[in-house]
Each structure stands twice: as structure tokens, then as C-alpha cells.
mmCIF file of C-alpha atoms in Angstrom:
data_model
loop_
_atom_site.group_PDB
_atom_site.id
_atom_site.type_symbol
_atom_site.label_atom_id
_atom_site.label_comp_id
_atom_site.label_asym_id
_atom_site.label_seq_id
_atom_site.Cartn_x
_atom_site.Cartn_y
_atom_site.Cartn_z
ATOM 1 C CA MET A 1 93.791 119.543 97.245
ATOM 2 C CA VAL A 2 95.842 119.030 94.057
ATOM 3 C CA GLU A 3 95.390 115.579 92.503
ATOM 4 C CA LEU A 4 98.516 113.866 91.213
ATOM 5 C CA PRO A 5 98.529 111.381 88.335
ATOM 6 C CA ALA A 6 99.068 107.723 89.162
ATOM 7 C CA TYR A 7 102.381 106.064 88.380
ATOM 8 C CA ARG A 8 102.047 102.273 88.345
ATOM 9 C CA THR A 9 104.711 99.852 87.180
ATOM 10 C CA ALA A 10 104.211 96.365 85.801
ATOM 11 C CA ASP A 11 105.926 93.586 87.717
ATOM 12 C CA ASP A 12 105.650 90.481 85.557
ATOM 13 C CA GLY A 13 108.626 88.722 83.971
ATOM 14 C CA PRO A 14 108.580 90.554 80.599
ATOM 15 C CA ALA A 15 108.259 93.922 82.365
ATOM 16 C CA LEU A 16 111.230 93.135 84.599
ATOM 17 C CA SER A 17 113.302 92.219 81.564
ATOM 18 C CA ARG A 18 112.420 95.492 79.844
ATOM 19 C CA ARG A 19 113.190 97.428 83.013
ATOM 20 C CA LEU A 20 116.590 95.815 83.478
ATOM 21 C CA LEU A 21 117.528 96.406 79.853
ATOM 22 C CA ALA A 22 116.448 100.040 80.082
ATOM 23 C CA LEU A 23 118.489 100.527 83.253
ATOM 24 C CA THR A 24 121.645 99.236 81.565
ATOM 25 C CA GLU A 25 121.282 101.901 78.889
ATOM 26 C CA ALA A 26 119.819 104.847 80.828
ATOM 27 C CA GLY A 27 123.058 106.212 82.270
ATOM 28 C CA GLN A 28 121.576 106.669 85.754
ATOM 29 C CA PRO A 29 123.894 104.597 87.986
ATOM 30 C CA ALA A 30 122.901 103.998 91.597
ATOM 31 C CA ALA A 31 125.098 106.188 93.795
ATOM 32 C CA CYS A 32 125.447 103.728 96.676
ATOM 33 C CA PRO A 33 127.887 100.801 96.251
ATOM 34 C CA VAL A 34 126.813 98.765 99.294
ATOM 35 C CA HIS A 35 124.392 96.285 97.739
ATOM 36 C CA VAL A 36 126.631 95.513 94.767
ATOM 37 C CA GLY A 37 129.882 94.315 96.284
ATOM 38 C CA LEU A 38 129.528 95.649 99.863
ATOM 39 C CA GLY A 39 131.490 98.769 99.074
ATOM 40 C CA ASP A 40 131.805 101.378 101.814
ATOM 41 C CA PRO A 41 128.737 103.601 102.317
ATOM 42 C CA VAL A 42 128.903 107.010 100.659
ATOM 43 C CA ALA A 43 127.337 110.371 101.431
ATOM 44 C CA LEU A 44 124.192 109.378 99.476
ATOM 45 C CA SER A 45 123.738 105.954 101.108
ATOM 46 C CA ASP A 46 120.400 105.442 102.854
ATOM 47 C CA ASN A 47 119.695 103.685 106.135
ATOM 48 C CA ASP A 48 118.975 100.353 104.411
ATOM 49 C CA ALA A 49 122.491 100.425 102.984
ATOM 50 C CA LEU A 50 123.998 101.402 106.338
ATOM 51 C CA ILE A 51 122.210 98.487 108.001
ATOM 52 C CA THR A 52 123.320 96.042 105.307
ATOM 53 C CA HIS A 53 126.928 97.170 105.661
ATOM 54 C CA THR A 54 126.684 97.029 109.459
ATOM 55 C CA LEU A 55 125.388 93.430 109.332
ATOM 56 C CA ALA A 56 128.232 92.430 107.011
ATOM 57 C CA ARG A 57 130.887 94.133 109.124
ATOM 58 C CA HIS A 58 129.754 92.533 112.373
ATOM 59 C CA LEU A 59 129.466 89.138 110.704
ATOM 60 C CA ALA A 60 133.011 89.418 109.348
ATOM 61 C CA GLU A 61 134.343 90.593 112.722
ATOM 62 C CA GLY A 62 132.610 87.839 114.709
ATOM 63 C CA THR A 63 130.471 90.315 116.674
ATOM 64 C CA ALA A 64 127.024 89.476 115.281
ATOM 65 C CA HIS A 65 125.781 88.822 118.828
ATOM 66 C CA THR A 66 126.078 92.560 119.569
ATOM 67 C CA LEU A 67 123.742 93.635 116.755
ATOM 68 C CA PRO A 68 120.459 95.324 117.702
ATOM 69 C CA PRO A 69 117.210 94.176 116.025
ATOM 70 C CA PHE A 70 116.478 95.667 112.620
ATOM 71 C CA ASN A 71 113.073 96.067 111.043
ATOM 72 C CA SER A 72 113.469 96.720 107.312
ATOM 73 C CA VAL A 73 113.852 94.326 104.417
ATOM 74 C CA PRO A 74 115.028 95.915 101.130
ATOM 75 C CA HIS A 75 113.424 94.961 97.833
ATOM 76 C CA PRO A 76 114.695 91.465 96.922
ATOM 77 C CA ALA A 77 115.821 92.666 93.493
ATOM 78 C CA LEU A 78 117.704 95.733 94.742
ATOM 79 C CA ARG A 79 121.182 94.345 94.003
ATOM 80 C CA VAL A 80 120.131 93.245 90.516
ATOM 81 C CA LEU A 81 118.479 96.591 89.765
ATOM 82 C CA ASN A 82 121.504 98.542 90.988
ATOM 83 C CA ALA A 83 123.872 96.310 89.024
ATOM 84 C CA ALA A 84 121.786 96.924 85.908
ATOM 85 C CA SER A 85 121.994 100.679 86.496
ATOM 86 C CA TRP A 86 125.792 100.289 86.449
ATOM 87 C CA ASP A 87 125.509 98.249 83.227
ATOM 88 C CA ARG A 88 127.080 95.314 85.084
ATOM 89 C CA VAL A 89 125.091 92.278 84.042
ATOM 90 C CA ASP A 90 127.923 90.142 85.425
ATOM 91 C CA ALA A 91 126.964 91.271 88.956
ATOM 92 C CA MET A 92 123.421 89.883 88.642
ATOM 93 C CA THR A 93 124.544 86.312 89.358
ATOM 94 C CA ALA A 94 122.543 84.230 91.834
ATOM 95 C CA ASP A 95 125.732 82.995 93.527
ATOM 96 C CA PHE A 96 127.294 85.232 96.182
ATOM 97 C CA ALA A 97 130.763 83.855 95.383
ATOM 98 C CA GLU A 98 130.533 84.976 91.745
ATOM 99 C CA MET A 99 130.566 88.723 92.322
ATOM 100 C CA PRO A 100 133.108 90.182 89.830
ATOM 101 C CA VAL A 101 136.457 90.774 91.494
ATOM 102 C CA ASP A 102 136.539 94.470 90.602
ATOM 103 C CA LEU A 103 133.238 94.989 92.438
ATOM 104 C CA ALA A 104 133.714 92.651 95.404
ATOM 105 C CA SER A 105 135.129 94.614 98.336
ATOM 106 C CA GLY A 106 137.390 93.186 100.996
ATOM 107 C CA LEU A 107 134.336 92.984 103.257
ATOM 108 C CA TRP A 108 132.528 90.925 100.601
ATOM 109 C CA ALA A 109 135.444 88.482 100.552
ATOM 110 C CA ARG A 110 135.479 88.180 104.358
ATOM 111 C CA VAL A 111 131.744 87.518 104.461
ATOM 112 C CA ASP A 112 132.131 84.905 101.731
ATOM 113 C CA GLU A 113 134.824 83.191 103.798
ATOM 114 C CA VAL A 114 132.571 83.140 106.883
ATOM 115 C CA CYS A 115 129.605 81.691 104.957
ATOM 116 C CA ARG A 116 131.330 79.525 102.366
ATOM 117 C CA HIS A 117 131.052 76.209 104.145
ATOM 118 C CA GLY A 118 127.420 76.423 105.196
ATOM 119 C CA ALA A 119 126.149 77.875 108.439
ATOM 120 C CA PRO A 120 128.271 80.019 110.765
ATOM 121 C CA SER A 121 128.591 78.589 114.263
ATOM 122 C CA SER A 122 126.318 80.540 116.622
ATOM 123 C CA PRO A 123 122.581 81.283 116.257
ATOM 124 C CA ALA A 124 123.341 85.026 116.240
ATOM 125 C CA GLU A 125 125.799 84.569 113.369
ATOM 126 C CA ARG A 126 123.428 82.346 111.401
ATOM 127 C CA GLY A 127 120.595 84.815 111.819
ATOM 128 C CA ALA A 128 122.758 87.768 110.781
ATOM 129 C CA ALA A 129 124.243 85.864 107.838
ATOM 130 C CA ALA A 130 120.841 84.761 106.565
ATOM 131 C CA GLU A 131 119.416 88.269 106.936
ATOM 132 C CA LEU A 132 122.412 89.696 105.084
ATOM 133 C CA MET A 133 122.013 87.228 102.217
ATOM 134 C CA LEU A 134 118.321 88.071 101.903
ATOM 135 C CA ARG A 135 119.101 91.798 101.893
ATOM 136 C CA LEU A 136 121.632 91.217 99.110
ATOM 137 C CA GLY A 137 119.271 89.035 97.069
ATOM 138 C CA TYR A 138 120.771 85.586 97.668
ATOM 139 C CA PRO A 139 117.913 83.460 99.101
ATOM 140 C CA LEU A 140 119.573 80.162 98.191
ATOM 141 C CA ARG A 141 122.642 81.057 100.258
ATOM 142 C CA ALA A 142 120.342 82.112 103.115
ATOM 143 C CA ALA A 143 118.575 78.737 102.913
ATOM 144 C CA GLU A 144 121.918 76.942 102.943
ATOM 145 C CA ILE A 145 123.035 78.853 106.036
ATOM 146 C CA LEU A 146 119.775 78.020 107.830
ATOM 147 C CA GLY A 147 119.734 74.388 106.690
ATOM 148 C CA LEU A 148 116.487 74.859 104.753
ATOM 149 C CA LEU A 149 117.466 73.718 101.265
ATOM 150 C CA ASP A 150 115.662 70.385 101.672
ATOM 151 C CA ALA A 151 113.149 71.456 104.326
ATOM 152 C CA ASP A 152 109.453 70.676 103.929
ATOM 153 C CA ILE A 153 107.526 73.924 104.393
ATOM 154 C CA THR A 154 104.455 72.034 105.614
ATOM 155 C CA THR A 155 106.239 70.308 108.505
ATOM 156 C CA HIS A 156 109.324 72.394 109.308
ATOM 157 C CA ALA A 157 109.318 73.507 112.952
ATOM 158 C CA PHE A 158 110.345 77.152 113.231
ATOM 159 C CA ARG A 159 113.282 77.559 115.574
ATOM 160 C CA PRO A 160 112.611 80.149 118.294
ATOM 161 C CA ASP A 161 115.747 82.175 117.562
ATOM 162 C CA MET A 162 115.456 81.904 113.770
ATOM 163 C CA VAL A 163 111.759 82.362 113.086
ATOM 164 C CA ARG A 164 112.022 85.687 111.212
ATOM 165 C CA ALA A 165 114.938 84.574 109.033
ATOM 166 C CA GLU A 166 113.388 81.176 108.285
ATOM 167 C CA LEU A 167 109.995 82.596 107.303
ATOM 168 C CA GLN A 168 111.539 85.276 105.085
ATOM 169 C CA THR A 169 113.783 82.701 103.402
ATOM 170 C CA PHE A 170 110.879 80.369 102.689
ATOM 171 C CA MET A 171 108.876 83.286 101.281
ATOM 172 C CA ARG A 172 111.683 84.234 98.899
ATOM 173 C CA LEU A 173 112.363 80.668 97.762
ATOM 174 C CA ARG A 174 108.775 79.456 97.505
ATOM 175 C CA PRO A 175 106.528 82.394 96.567
ATOM 176 C CA GLU A 176 103.994 79.997 95.053
ATOM 177 C CA ALA A 177 103.549 78.462 98.531
ATOM 178 C CA ARG A 178 102.775 81.788 100.203
ATOM 179 C CA PRO A 179 99.267 80.729 101.395
ATOM 180 C CA VAL A 180 100.730 77.651 103.099
ATOM 181 C CA LEU A 181 103.479 79.716 104.688
ATOM 182 C CA GLU A 182 101.013 82.317 105.919
ATOM 183 C CA GLY A 183 99.021 79.566 107.600
ATOM 184 C CA ARG A 184 102.187 78.199 109.183
ATOM 185 C CA ALA A 185 103.119 81.673 110.416
ATOM 186 C CA LEU A 186 99.705 82.148 112.019
ATOM 187 C CA ARG A 187 99.865 78.784 113.790
ATOM 188 C CA ALA A 188 103.388 79.531 115.002
ATOM 189 C CA ALA A 189 102.203 82.886 116.357
ATOM 190 C CA ALA A 190 99.947 80.882 118.703
ATOM 191 C CA ASP A 191 102.669 78.431 119.729
ATOM 192 C CA PRO A 192 103.485 78.845 123.443
ATOM 193 C CA GLY A 193 106.821 77.155 122.782
ATOM 194 C CA LEU A 194 108.025 80.263 120.928
ATOM 195 C CA PRO A 195 109.117 83.342 122.889
ATOM 196 C CA PRO A 196 106.660 86.276 122.907
ATOM 197 C CA ALA A 197 108.946 88.442 120.735
ATOM 198 C CA ALA A 198 108.983 85.788 117.988
ATOM 199 C CA ARG A 199 105.218 85.334 118.197
ATOM 200 C CA LEU A 200 104.702 89.082 117.946
ATOM 201 C CA ARG A 201 106.807 89.214 114.762
ATOM 202 C CA LEU A 202 104.746 86.430 113.200
ATOM 203 C CA ALA A 203 101.406 87.945 114.196
ATOM 204 C CA ASN A 204 102.389 91.389 112.931
ATOM 205 C CA TYR A 205 103.520 89.836 109.661
ATOM 206 C CA ILE A 206 100.027 88.438 109.026
ATOM 207 C CA VAL A 207 98.288 91.633 110.142
ATOM 208 C CA VAL A 208 100.349 93.856 107.839
ATOM 209 C CA LEU A 209 100.130 91.414 104.920
ATOM 210 C CA ASP A 210 96.329 91.210 105.045
ATOM 211 C CA GLY A 211 96.042 94.903 105.862
ATOM 212 C CA LYS A 212 97.946 95.873 102.722
ATOM 213 C CA ARG A 213 95.627 93.617 100.732
ATOM 214 C CA GLY A 214 92.690 95.533 102.156
ATOM 215 C CA THR A 215 91.078 92.399 103.584
ATOM 216 C CA ALA A 216 90.069 91.959 107.231
ATOM 217 C CA THR A 217 89.918 88.169 107.110
ATOM 218 C CA PRO A 218 89.324 85.893 110.120
ATOM 219 C CA GLU A 219 93.074 85.229 109.997
ATOM 220 C CA PHE A 220 93.690 88.972 110.212
ATOM 221 C CA HIS A 221 91.591 89.310 113.357
ATOM 222 C CA ARG A 222 93.182 86.185 114.850
ATOM 223 C CA ALA A 223 96.645 87.652 114.224
ATOM 224 C CA VAL A 224 95.627 90.939 115.886
ATOM 225 C CA ALA A 225 94.560 89.039 119.012
ATOM 226 C CA LEU A 226 97.734 86.950 119.016
ATOM 227 C CA GLY A 227 99.905 90.038 118.643
ATOM 228 C CA ARG A 228 98.215 91.674 121.629
ATOM 229 C CA ARG A 229 98.702 88.550 123.712
ATOM 230 C CA ALA A 230 102.367 88.199 122.775
ATOM 231 C CA THR A 231 103.059 91.812 123.701
ATOM 232 C CA GLU A 232 101.374 91.374 127.090
ATOM 233 C CA GLU A 233 103.591 88.350 127.779
ATOM 234 C CA MET A 234 106.892 89.953 126.841
ATOM 235 C CA PRO A 235 109.279 90.145 129.790
ATOM 236 C CA GLU A 236 111.546 92.727 128.167
ATOM 237 C CA THR A 237 111.731 96.344 129.339
ATOM 238 C CA GLY A 238 113.197 99.594 128.050
ATOM 239 C CA MET A 239 113.852 100.154 124.359
ATOM 240 C CA VAL A 240 113.064 96.558 123.403
ATOM 241 C CA ARG A 241 109.662 96.744 125.083
ATOM 242 C CA HIS A 242 108.800 100.141 123.600
ATOM 243 C CA LEU A 243 109.750 99.024 120.074
ATOM 244 C CA ALA A 244 107.611 95.914 120.466
ATOM 245 C CA GLU A 245 104.630 98.046 121.502
ATOM 246 C CA HIS A 246 105.346 100.391 118.608
ATOM 247 C CA THR A 247 105.299 97.594 116.033
ATOM 248 C CA LEU A 248 102.092 96.161 117.517
ATOM 249 C CA TYR A 249 100.184 99.451 117.433
ATOM 250 C CA ARG A 250 101.423 100.325 113.952
ATOM 251 C CA ALA A 251 100.292 96.939 112.654
ATOM 252 C CA ILE A 252 96.879 96.805 114.311
ATOM 253 C CA ALA A 253 96.057 100.327 113.106
ATOM 254 C CA PHE A 254 95.012 98.418 109.986
ATOM 255 C CA GLU A 255 92.016 97.044 111.951
ATOM 256 C CA PRO A 256 90.127 100.355 112.338
ATOM 257 C CA TYR A 257 91.504 101.587 109.006
ATOM 258 C CA LEU A 258 89.897 98.717 107.089
ATOM 259 C CA ARG A 259 86.502 99.318 108.667
ATOM 260 C CA GLY A 260 86.664 103.037 107.876
ATOM 261 C CA ASP A 261 87.252 104.175 111.463
ATOM 262 C CA ARG A 262 89.405 107.254 110.971
ATOM 263 C CA GLU A 263 89.512 108.189 114.661
ATOM 264 C CA GLY A 264 90.500 104.667 115.698
ATOM 265 C CA THR A 265 93.211 104.509 113.047
ATOM 266 C CA MET A 266 94.799 107.732 114.196
ATOM 267 C CA GLU A 267 94.528 106.658 117.836
ATOM 268 C CA PHE A 268 96.598 103.517 117.194
ATOM 269 C CA LEU A 269 99.108 105.368 115.032
ATOM 270 C CA GLY A 270 99.411 107.923 117.814
ATOM 271 C CA ARG A 271 100.122 105.146 120.317
ATOM 272 C CA ALA A 272 102.724 103.724 117.960
ATOM 273 C CA ALA A 273 104.404 107.123 117.646
ATOM 274 C CA ARG A 274 104.457 107.622 121.421
ATOM 275 C CA ALA A 275 105.980 104.178 121.986
ATOM 276 C CA LEU A 276 108.571 104.972 119.344
ATOM 277 C CA GLU A 277 109.514 108.230 121.043
ATOM 278 C CA ALA A 278 109.786 106.410 124.381
ATOM 279 C CA ALA A 279 112.258 104.014 122.753
ATOM 280 C CA ARG A 280 114.424 106.710 121.197
ATOM 281 C CA PRO A 281 118.113 106.365 122.179
ATOM 282 C CA ALA A 282 120.734 109.090 122.029
ATOM 283 C CA PRO A 283 121.896 109.905 118.467
ATOM 284 C CA ASP A 284 125.381 108.610 119.265
ATOM 285 C CA SER A 285 124.054 105.310 120.618
ATOM 286 C CA PRO A 286 124.814 102.083 118.697
ATOM 287 C CA ASP A 287 121.050 101.442 118.865
ATOM 288 C CA PHE A 288 120.140 104.636 117.003
ATOM 289 C CA LEU A 289 120.293 103.017 113.549
ATOM 290 C CA SER A 290 117.925 100.299 114.800
ATOM 291 C CA TRP A 291 115.548 102.951 116.155
ATOM 292 C CA SER A 292 115.673 104.869 112.863
ATOM 293 C CA ASP A 293 114.894 101.640 111.025
ATOM 294 C CA HIS A 294 111.659 101.371 113.039
ATOM 295 C CA ALA A 295 110.911 105.089 112.836
ATOM 296 C CA PHE A 296 111.008 105.294 109.044
ATOM 297 C CA PRO A 297 108.041 102.984 108.308
ATOM 298 C CA MET A 298 106.163 104.622 111.192
ATOM 299 C CA PHE A 299 106.334 108.091 109.678
ATOM 300 C CA GLU A 300 105.919 106.775 106.133
ATOM 301 C CA THR A 301 102.688 105.040 107.180
ATOM 302 C CA LEU A 302 101.534 108.098 109.107
ATOM 303 C CA SER A 303 102.315 110.432 106.199
ATOM 304 C CA LYS A 304 100.444 108.341 103.644
ATOM 305 C CA THR A 305 97.487 107.861 105.984
ATOM 306 C CA LEU A 306 97.237 111.582 106.652
ATOM 307 C CA LEU A 307 97.359 112.328 102.927
ATOM 308 C CA GLY A 308 94.645 109.741 102.337
ATOM 309 C CA TYR A 309 92.492 111.520 104.917
ATOM 310 C CA GLY A 310 93.201 114.897 103.328
ATOM 311 C CA GLU A 311 95.050 116.217 106.396
ATOM 312 C CA VAL A 312 97.749 117.954 104.388
ATOM 313 C CA PRO A 313 99.242 120.240 107.088
ATOM 314 C CA ARG A 314 99.799 117.259 109.397
ATOM 315 C CA ALA A 315 101.197 115.263 106.487
ATOM 316 C CA LEU A 316 103.698 118.052 105.844
ATOM 317 C CA ASP A 317 104.887 117.807 109.450
ATOM 318 C CA SER A 318 105.107 114.015 109.229
ATOM 319 C CA THR A 319 107.044 114.006 105.955
ATOM 320 C CA ALA A 320 109.461 116.557 107.393
ATOM 321 C CA ARG A 321 110.249 114.010 110.123
ATOM 322 C CA LEU A 322 110.542 111.292 107.483
ATOM 323 C CA VAL A 323 113.239 113.038 105.452
ATOM 324 C CA GLU A 324 115.063 113.930 108.666
ATOM 325 C CA ILE A 325 115.162 110.255 109.712
ATOM 326 C CA ASN A 326 116.416 108.958 106.364
ATOM 327 C CA PRO A 327 117.489 111.842 104.100
ATOM 328 C CA ASN A 328 118.817 109.618 101.301
ATOM 329 C CA ASP A 329 115.818 107.318 100.963
ATOM 330 C CA HIS A 330 113.915 107.953 97.737
ATOM 331 C CA ARG A 331 110.643 106.921 99.424
ATOM 332 C CA ALA A 332 110.962 109.773 101.912
ATOM 333 C CA TRP A 333 111.325 112.421 99.218
ATOM 334 C CA ALA A 334 108.623 110.804 97.075
ATOM 335 C CA VAL A 335 105.969 111.158 99.772
ATOM 336 C CA ARG A 336 107.352 114.557 100.812
ATOM 337 C CA GLY A 337 106.914 115.744 97.232
ATOM 338 C CA ARG A 338 103.338 114.433 97.174
ATOM 339 C CA ALA A 339 102.497 116.256 100.395
ATOM 340 C CA LEU A 340 103.919 119.522 99.081
ATOM 341 C CA ALA A 341 102.075 119.107 95.776
ATOM 342 C CA HIS A 342 98.807 118.441 97.615
ATOM 343 C CA ALA A 343 99.471 121.626 99.572
ATOM 344 C CA GLY A 344 99.730 123.503 96.279
ATOM 345 C CA ASP A 345 103.434 124.305 96.603
ATOM 346 C CA LEU A 346 104.677 122.827 93.312
ATOM 347 C CA ASP A 347 108.007 124.637 93.446
ATOM 348 C CA ALA A 348 108.812 122.965 96.771
ATOM 349 C CA ALA A 349 107.504 119.637 95.455
ATOM 350 C CA VAL A 350 109.903 119.922 92.530
ATOM 351 C CA ARG A 351 112.789 120.494 94.922
ATOM 352 C CA ALA A 352 111.764 117.417 96.909
ATOM 353 C CA TRP A 353 111.558 115.145 93.859
ATOM 354 C CA GLU A 354 114.861 116.539 92.595
ATOM 355 C CA ARG A 355 116.519 115.155 95.748
ATOM 356 C CA ILE A 356 115.907 111.665 94.347
ATOM 357 C CA LEU A 357 117.789 112.186 91.074
ATOM 358 C CA PRO A 358 121.370 112.071 92.488
ATOM 359 C CA LEU A 359 120.550 108.742 94.168
ATOM 360 C CA GLY A 360 120.394 107.167 90.705
ATOM 361 C CA GLY A 361 118.994 103.798 89.716
ATOM 362 C CA LEU A 362 115.351 102.822 89.299
ATOM 363 C CA PRO A 363 113.877 105.486 91.669
ATOM 364 C CA VAL A 364 114.842 108.115 89.093
ATOM 365 C CA ALA A 365 112.004 106.880 86.867
ATOM 366 C CA ALA A 366 109.133 107.766 89.224
ATOM 367 C CA ALA A 367 110.825 110.975 90.371
ATOM 368 C CA ALA A 368 111.306 112.131 86.781
ATOM 369 C CA PHE A 369 107.687 111.272 85.968
ATOM 370 C CA TYR A 370 106.402 113.557 88.728
ATOM 371 C CA LEU A 371 108.932 116.241 87.874
ATOM 372 C CA GLY A 372 107.614 116.144 84.319
ATOM 373 C CA TRP A 373 104.054 116.455 85.581
ATOM 374 C CA ALA A 374 104.961 119.322 87.936
ATOM 375 C CA HIS A 375 106.794 121.301 85.263
ATOM 376 C CA GLY A 376 103.814 120.797 82.981
ATOM 377 C CA GLN A 377 101.568 122.244 85.674
ATOM 378 C CA LEU A 378 104.004 125.149 86.051
ATOM 379 C CA GLY A 379 103.852 125.858 82.330
ATOM 380 C CA ASP A 380 107.341 124.707 81.326
ATOM 381 C CA ALA A 381 106.573 122.299 78.489
ATOM 382 C CA ASP A 382 110.206 121.785 77.489
ATOM 383 C CA ARG A 383 111.287 120.662 80.954
ATOM 384 C CA ALA A 384 108.179 118.511 81.243
ATOM 385 C CA ARG A 385 109.113 116.707 78.014
ATOM 386 C CA ALA A 386 112.717 116.262 79.130
ATOM 387 C CA PHE A 387 111.728 114.667 82.444
ATOM 388 C CA HIS A 388 109.120 112.408 80.856
ATOM 389 C CA ARG A 389 111.750 111.169 78.421
ATOM 390 C CA LEU A 390 114.171 110.591 81.310
ATOM 391 C CA SER A 391 111.534 108.613 83.158
ATOM 392 C CA TYR A 392 110.800 106.490 80.090
ATOM 393 C CA SER A 393 114.499 105.848 79.530
ATOM 394 C CA VAL A 394 114.897 104.384 83.036
ATOM 395 C CA ASP A 395 111.651 102.369 83.136
ATOM 396 C CA PRO A 396 109.484 102.119 80.014
ATOM 397 C CA THR A 397 106.925 99.735 81.543
ATOM 398 C CA PRO A 398 104.266 102.043 83.092
ATOM 399 C CA GLU A 399 101.504 102.743 80.582
ATOM 400 C CA THR A 400 101.168 106.284 81.868
ATOM 401 C CA ILE A 401 104.722 107.288 81.070
ATOM 402 C CA ALA A 402 104.729 105.434 77.765
ATOM 403 C CA GLY A 403 101.811 107.578 76.619
ATOM 404 C CA ARG A 404 103.366 110.783 77.894
ATOM 405 C CA ALA A 405 106.729 110.007 76.351
ATOM 406 C CA THR A 406 105.073 109.369 73.006
ATOM 407 C CA ALA A 407 103.006 112.520 73.307
ATOM 408 C CA SER A 408 106.129 114.472 74.174
ATOM 409 C CA GLY A 409 107.642 113.494 70.879
#
């Protein structure tokens, strides 16, 4: 199996500053206008953008209560990164109301009107408004909508219908208090006063968080047990029930994975995939975007796990599903390119990574890095140098690309 070089970015304050400055000068503007100004989605918009726009539209139209549940949370700095790629520092403001008038769409203005005077009226509207503000990178506005600006994180009682939004808002506003918040989330996951669906969300949050850290702590195992119990107690049926089972199995697959149980890991991921398929609505259903939002992390997790186990043919099948589910998501083509490279098909890997370039913005940096590596492997030194320089121009912070860019002249 072909080994690919590592591409690791730095995420401290100075690195972020360098990255933002580089983006303003790189000439690689993000193609999608949704997160900067709520412009209409375009042909290259991904599912995250479609969901963000859908939330905003329903909030503006007063139909937030009809929204299905969504699963994803974009990177908190996405709006700022995309604005930098457009060389629009004036769109990086922390105040939703200060979006430059030439970038703020009519939808942006309607959302601002709905949220301007604090919280919208109904719980559904408050939840949708807070989620929208978090997706757009405005945690202070989300806290204002939820009434959390002066809340004490050690004593605040999570509201049953707001638990996801409240926890996410606290996490964005108080990252230094993450251990306290994780403890609060675990205790709330055991609270019989919360509905099973809310408890399942909280338990899964702890399981995935610890699982990604690679640590099977007592809290991790407690959260696994609480997630199982919450799922057993859920009264819902149909798509809602199947999606709940899917999220549980996908999360607790970390349990066998962390103890090195390959068979157990694949068994749980298989259960998650089957529950997901049972939940699948018709493509023209209003719930299909919600289903796709759950399906993407499922097949991304499955693809990466299969690659880690060296099961390249199965990873190729999984990544094919991934790019079908979300064809304009750079993460889909990134892992698809890795699978093809591991299979030894560098020409196809190049075509996969090239699909990221028209999307613009920060993802161009990693894609160009691997395109440079691939062309080097294929013997085209000139193209390798050109792509390494492109990568460095978009994000100069990874040590790997800095060395390659220097070596490339």
C-alpha cells in the first residue's frame, strides 16, 4: 500500500494570523457565498452550505418548526476563512449586524431582523436561530438568543428542547471551561428529566470526544452505557428512530476500536450503516438533506477506518458513496484521493484532488500539497513544484509544505 506524506497544520494564534493573511493574498476565493452574507447556494455549494441556507430561509419565513434534525457543525472559523479568501477583512467582524452591505443578502437582512431584539419567540425558532449563528461563526449572538450571556456554566440547567444548542454555545464561548462542560454534559445525559433524544445527543458527544482523543476513560464507558439506555427508552419510530440508532452505533464503535478489536469495530459500523439505510427517505423528500447530513460522517468514518485497517478495496467503495452523498465537500475528495493513492492509482488520485481546487478557499492548500506529491511520484517535477508553491501560498503554516516550497525554489 502506497504511503502518503503527512500534512499537519498549526492551529495556534500566530499560525491563524499567518493563514488568514496568506488567504487574502493567494487569489483562491471560496466558490460558495452562503457563509459570507447568506448568498444563494451555487453549483459548487456543499451540503453544509445548503443546510445553513435552509436554516436561514426557514427562520426568516417563520417555518423553523418544520425543519428536520441536522447533524453537522461547520468549522467555527469557516466564515472568517472564506472572507479572507475573498480578501474581505471587513466581513470578519464578530457582529452579525456588521456584515458589509454589498455582501449581506436580502436573506441576511431578514434573519437580522428576526434576531435583532434577542430571542425569537418559539423554542423551535430559538434553536434554529442559535444553530444558524453558530454555523456562521457568531457565538455571542447565539448566546444572546438563548439567554446565556450571563449564565453560570457550573449551575445552568440545560433546557430539554435546547440542550444541543446550549452546550455548543457554551463550548464556543468558553473553550477554557471545556472539562467542566464535559462533566455537565455527562451528568445531563443521566438526567431522567431530559427526553431520551436529548440524553442520547449528550452521551454521544462525550463518546465521540473521548474517542477522537484516543482515550477510553471511565467517563467514556459511562457515556456509552447512557447512550444505550437513552436509545432503548426512545418512543420515536421510523426515520427518527433509525437515525438515533445510527448515531449510537457510529459513536460506540469507538469502544472496540480503542481496545484494538477490529471485528467489533466493523460490526458496530455495519450496524450504523444498516440503520442509516433503513432511515433513508426518497431523494425528493424534504428530509433527504437531513439524511445526507447523517450519512456523510458515517461514510467518512467508515472510509478512514477501512484505510487504517488496510482494506483498500472496501475503502474505495466507501469513498465512492461519500462523494456521491456530498460531491462538493472537500473532505470527500480528500479521502477519496487517499484511497485511490493507497490503491496505487495515482492518476485517479490526482483527478480526485483536482476536484477540490474549484471549491477555493483554505481546502486548496492541502489538495495542492497532495497534488504536488502525486506529480512528484509520477515524475513531473515542474507540476510538483507549481502545486507545492500553490499550497504554500494558501497556507504557509505546515512545516512539511514550508520545506517543500523552499526545496522547490
